[in-house]
Amino acid sequence: MANRASMNLAVIQKVEDILHNQQLELLSIVLPLLRMRGNRSRRHMRTIRAAFSRLNRIPAQVRYFNRLVNVSDVACIDNLRMDRNTFGRLCILLRGTGDLVDGNFVSVEEQVAMFLGILAHHKKNRIVRFQFTRSGYTVSRYVHAVLGAVLKLHDTLLVTPEPVSDEYDDSRWKWFKGCLGALDGTYINMHVPNEDKPRYRSRKGQICTNTLAVCDRKMRFVYVLCGWEGSAGDARVLRDAVTREHGLKVPRGNYYLCDNGYANSDGFLTPYKGVRYHLKEWGVGTQAPQNAREIFNMRHTKARNVIERAFAVLKMRWGILRSASYYPSKIQIRLMIACFLLHNFIRSEMENDPMEIDLDNATPIDVGQGEGHATEFVDIVEPSPAWTNMRDTLAESMWNGYGINLAP
């Protein structure tokens, strides 16, 4: 009996041990499942709360966007630098390329408005985030998306210049047959790493990039080269632009007007050195031209002034070009190019440019022109006797006509 009792106790103990082990194994399986279910529930609740918070923000977002682009052209121009019709056309153009699409909560129009606000007023990410009631990630994501979409339109937005013909009767340009426009360099401030600051310091002491730009007679840009250090000379930047594969293309027989920072060479016509040139030297009360070189310089500066006006309007329009931004250097250069491209779009779509009216009242990433077709282009920037003789002949013809008509 004692042996049987002891055997029964051993069996019972063994069964209890087996059940205990099975319970532990079951718990080791069930507890992680319960924990995962709890995590999913918490994530689900966070998703629901985020969705409701987004829904709560929608009325404020709609009100701000409607005030920005749907109330009046004045408000749209003040904030986005273009009227409502031009803004709508830009959004249609960007949407049509397929590079911009409506997000779940952010339309293409709002994406473009955020981007234009940054360019126009040099707003920081946190300011745009507050105004549009969006997260910082959303603002950054769509600003870079719009930037990329705008840059892809460079072939469309950069214009092809037309040379001055014999029938052209504009008093500023009729003397320069075959002229395509004007070119010059401008300094645009930018932030660079400390080790690069000596290279980017210009002769004026600014930390900036020397940007070469070419425009036609309507102040629309033909070519832009950004990224050269501020210490680089204008002539050096031009040589780089001409020798690039998709750089500045100047057909033989045509030319651009330049200042004395460049060489008087094939494709680039400069004024005479040592002869009064600037517009203020030809103002009311100054002496009339006394020889062929002076009449040439006077008419040259009146025509070439178009590039100076284009730079002035460009920097008045886009505040981000008037002070250095804190984006990485590559992004800063891309933003500069986007400003040039959007300037062209506004000049083409708006009949009256308010920035130009304000100017009158107030008194290297490469964007190439593509390949030419069966056309020989200028491929070197060096002074030549032939080009000097051409300039002398042109000056003499101006002087002879001036002596006859007694009118500049």
Short mmCIF file of N, CA, C and O in Angstrom, two decimals, residues 258-306:
data_model
loop_
_atom_site.label_atom_id
_atom_site.label_comp_id
_atom_site.label_asym_id
_atom_site.label_seq_id
_atom_site.Cartn_x
_atom_site.Cartn_y
_atom_site.Cartn_z
N CYS A 258 28.13 93.64 -74.08
CA CYS A 258 28.79 93.39 -72.79
C CYS A 258 29.46 94.67 -72.32
O CYS A 258 29.68 95.61 -73.09
N ASP A 259 29.83 94.70 -71.05
CA ASP A 259 30.59 95.84 -70.55
C ASP A 259 32.08 95.55 -70.67
O ASP A 259 32.49 94.54 -71.23
N ASN A 260 32.91 96.44 -70.12
CA ASN A 260 34.36 96.31 -70.28
C ASN A 260 34.98 95.22 -69.42
O ASN A 260 36.19 95.03 -69.44
N GLY A 261 34.16 94.50 -68.65
CA GLY A 261 34.69 93.36 -67.91
C GLY A 261 34.99 92.17 -68.82
O GLY A 261 35.57 91.19 -68.38
N TYR A 262 34.58 92.27 -70.06
CA TYR A 262 34.77 91.19 -71.03
C TYR A 262 35.63 91.69 -72.19
O TYR A 262 35.79 92.89 -72.39
N ALA A 263 36.15 90.76 -72.97
CA ALA A 263 36.96 91.11 -74.14
C ALA A 263 36.06 91.40 -75.33
O ALA A 263 35.03 90.76 -75.51
N ASN A 264 36.45 92.37 -76.13
CA ASN A 264 35.72 92.66 -77.37
C ASN A 264 36.13 91.61 -78.41
O ASN A 264 37.15 91.72 -79.07
N SER A 265 35.33 90.56 -78.50
CA SER A 265 35.68 89.42 -79.34
C SER A 265 34.47 88.97 -80.12
O SER A 265 33.36 89.49 -79.95
N ASP A 266 34.69 88.02 -80.98
CA ASP A 266 33.63 87.52 -81.84
C ASP A 266 32.44 87.07 -80.99
O ASP A 266 32.56 86.18 -80.16
N GLY A 267 31.29 87.67 -81.22
CA GLY A 267 30.08 87.31 -80.49
C GLY A 267 29.80 88.17 -79.28
O GLY A 267 28.71 88.08 -78.69
N PHE A 268 30.75 89.05 -78.92
CA PHE A 268 30.58 89.87 -77.70
C PHE A 268 31.12 91.27 -77.98
O PHE A 268 32.32 91.45 -78.17
N LEU A 269 30.21 92.24 -78.00
CA LEU A 269 30.57 93.61 -78.38
C LEU A 269 30.64 94.47 -77.13
O LEU A 269 29.66 94.63 -76.40
N THR A 270 31.81 95.04 -76.87
CA THR A 270 32.02 95.86 -75.68
C THR A 270 32.22 97.33 -76.08
O THR A 270 32.53 97.62 -77.24
N PRO A 271 32.08 98.26 -75.14
CA PRO A 271 32.31 99.69 -75.45
C PRO A 271 33.80 100.00 -75.51
O PRO A 271 34.66 99.18 -75.15
N TYR A 272 34.09 101.21 -75.95
CA TYR A 272 35.48 101.67 -75.97
C TYR A 272 35.92 102.01 -74.55
O TYR A 272 35.18 102.64 -73.79
N LYS A 273 37.13 101.63 -74.23
CA LYS A 273 37.69 101.97 -72.93
C LYS A 273 38.24 103.39 -72.95
O LYS A 273 38.67 103.89 -73.99
N GLY A 274 38.22 104.04 -71.79
CA GLY A 274 38.73 105.38 -71.68
C GLY A 274 37.79 106.44 -72.25
O GLY A 274 38.19 107.60 -72.39
N VAL A 275 36.57 106.07 -72.57
CA VAL A 275 35.57 107.00 -73.10
C VAL A 275 34.36 106.92 -72.20
O VAL A 275 33.97 105.83 -71.75
N ARG A 276 33.76 108.08 -71.88
CA ARG A 276 32.61 108.07 -70.97
C ARG A 276 31.54 107.11 -71.50
O ARG A 276 31.28 107.03 -72.69
N TYR A 277 30.93 106.42 -70.54
CA TYR A 277 30.07 105.31 -70.96
C TYR A 277 28.74 105.27 -70.20
O TYR A 277 27.68 105.16 -70.81
N HIS A 278 28.77 105.34 -68.89
CA HIS A 278 27.58 105.08 -68.08
C HIS A 278 26.48 106.10 -68.34
O HIS A 278 26.74 107.25 -68.71
N LEU A 279 25.23 105.67 -68.10
CA LEU A 279 24.08 106.52 -68.42
C LEU A 279 24.13 107.86 -67.69
O LEU A 279 23.73 108.89 -68.25
N LYS A 280 24.61 107.85 -66.45
CA LYS A 280 24.64 109.11 -65.71
C LYS A 280 25.59 110.13 -66.34
O LYS A 280 25.48 111.33 -66.09
N GLU A 281 26.53 109.65 -67.15
CA GLU A 281 27.44 110.55 -67.85
C GLU A 281 26.82 111.16 -69.10
O GLU A 281 27.42 112.02 -69.73
N TRP A 282 25.62 110.67 -69.45
CA TRP A 282 24.93 111.20 -70.63
C TRP A 282 23.61 111.85 -70.25
O TRP A 282 22.73 112.02 -71.09
N GLY A 283 23.44 112.18 -69.02
CA GLY A 283 22.18 112.76 -68.55
C GLY A 283 21.99 114.19 -69.01
O GLY A 283 22.82 114.78 -69.74
N VAL A 284 20.88 114.79 -68.54
CA VAL A 284 20.56 116.17 -68.89
C VAL A 284 21.65 117.10 -68.37
O VAL A 284 22.10 116.97 -67.23
N GLY A 285 22.08 118.03 -69.20
CA GLY A 285 23.10 118.98 -68.79
C GLY A 285 24.51 118.55 -69.11
O GLY A 285 25.45 119.31 -68.88
N THR A 286 24.67 117.34 -69.63
CA THR A 286 26.02 116.88 -70.00
C THR A 286 26.30 117.21 -71.46
O THR A 286 25.40 117.50 -72.24
N GLN A 287 27.54 117.16 -71.81
CA GLN A 287 27.96 117.51 -73.17
C GLN A 287 27.54 116.44 -74.17
O GLN A 287 27.59 115.24 -73.87
N ALA A 288 27.09 116.84 -75.33
CA ALA A 288 26.69 115.90 -76.38
C ALA A 288 27.91 115.13 -76.86
O ALA A 288 29.05 115.56 -76.68
N PRO A 289 27.71 113.97 -77.51
CA PRO A 289 28.84 113.20 -78.04
C PRO A 289 29.69 114.04 -78.99
O PRO A 289 29.17 114.78 -79.82
N GLN A 290 30.99 113.89 -78.85
CA GLN A 290 31.93 114.70 -79.62
C GLN A 290 32.62 113.94 -80.75
O GLN A 290 33.24 114.56 -81.61
N ASN A 291 32.51 112.64 -80.75
CA ASN A 291 33.16 111.85 -81.81
C ASN A 291 32.45 110.51 -81.94
O ASN A 291 31.49 110.20 -81.22
N ALA A 292 32.96 109.69 -82.85
CA ALA A 292 32.32 108.41 -83.14
C ALA A 292 32.35 107.47 -81.94
O ALA A 292 31.39 106.74 -81.68
N ARG A 293 33.44 107.47 -81.20
CA ARG A 293 33.54 106.57 -80.05
C ARG A 293 32.54 106.95 -78.96
O ARG A 293 31.94 106.07 -78.32
N GLU A 294 32.33 108.23 -78.75
CA GLU A 294 31.38 108.65 -77.71
C GLU A 294 29.94 108.33 -78.11
O GLU A 294 29.14 107.88 -77.28
N ILE A 295 29.58 108.54 -79.37
CA ILE A 295 28.23 108.22 -79.80
C ILE A 295 27.99 106.72 -79.72
O ILE A 295 26.90 106.24 -79.35
N PHE A 296 29.03 105.93 -80.03
CA PHE A 296 28.90 104.48 -79.93
C PHE A 296 28.69 104.06 -78.47
O PHE A 296 27.80 103.26 -78.17
N ASN A 297 29.49 104.60 -77.56
CA ASN A 297 29.36 104.24 -76.15
C ASN A 297 28.00 104.64 -75.59
O ASN A 297 27.41 103.92 -74.78
N MET A 298 27.50 105.81 -76.00
CA MET A 298 26.21 106.26 -75.50
C MET A 298 25.09 105.31 -75.92
O MET A 298 24.26 104.90 -75.11
N ARG A 299 25.09 104.92 -77.19
CA ARG A 299 24.04 104.04 -77.67
C ARG A 299 24.23 102.61 -77.16
O ARG A 299 23.26 101.88 -76.93
N HIS A 300 25.46 102.24 -76.97
CA HIS A 300 25.76 100.90 -76.42
C HIS A 300 25.21 100.80 -75.01
O HIS A 300 24.55 99.81 -74.66
N THR A 301 25.45 101.77 -74.16
CA THR A 301 24.99 101.69 -72.77
C THR A 301 23.48 101.77 -72.66
O THR A 301 22.87 101.16 -71.78
N LYS A 302 22.83 102.53 -73.57
CA LYS A 302 21.37 102.60 -73.54
C LYS A 302 20.74 101.25 -73.86
O LYS A 302 19.72 100.88 -73.28
N ALA A 303 21.35 100.52 -74.79
CA ALA A 303 20.82 99.21 -75.14
C ALA A 303 21.21 98.16 -74.09
O ALA A 303 20.37 97.36 -73.66
N ARG A 304 22.48 98.17 -73.67
CA ARG A 304 22.93 97.14 -72.72
C ARG A 304 22.29 97.29 -71.35
O ARG A 304 22.30 96.34 -70.55
N ASN A 305 21.71 98.43 -71.07
CA ASN A 305 21.08 98.66 -69.77
C ASN A 305 19.95 97.66 -69.50
O ASN A 305 19.51 97.51 -68.37
N VAL A 306 19.49 96.95 -70.53
CA VAL A 306 18.40 96.01 -70.34
C VAL A 306 18.79 94.90 -69.36
O VAL A 306 17.96 94.43 -68.58
#
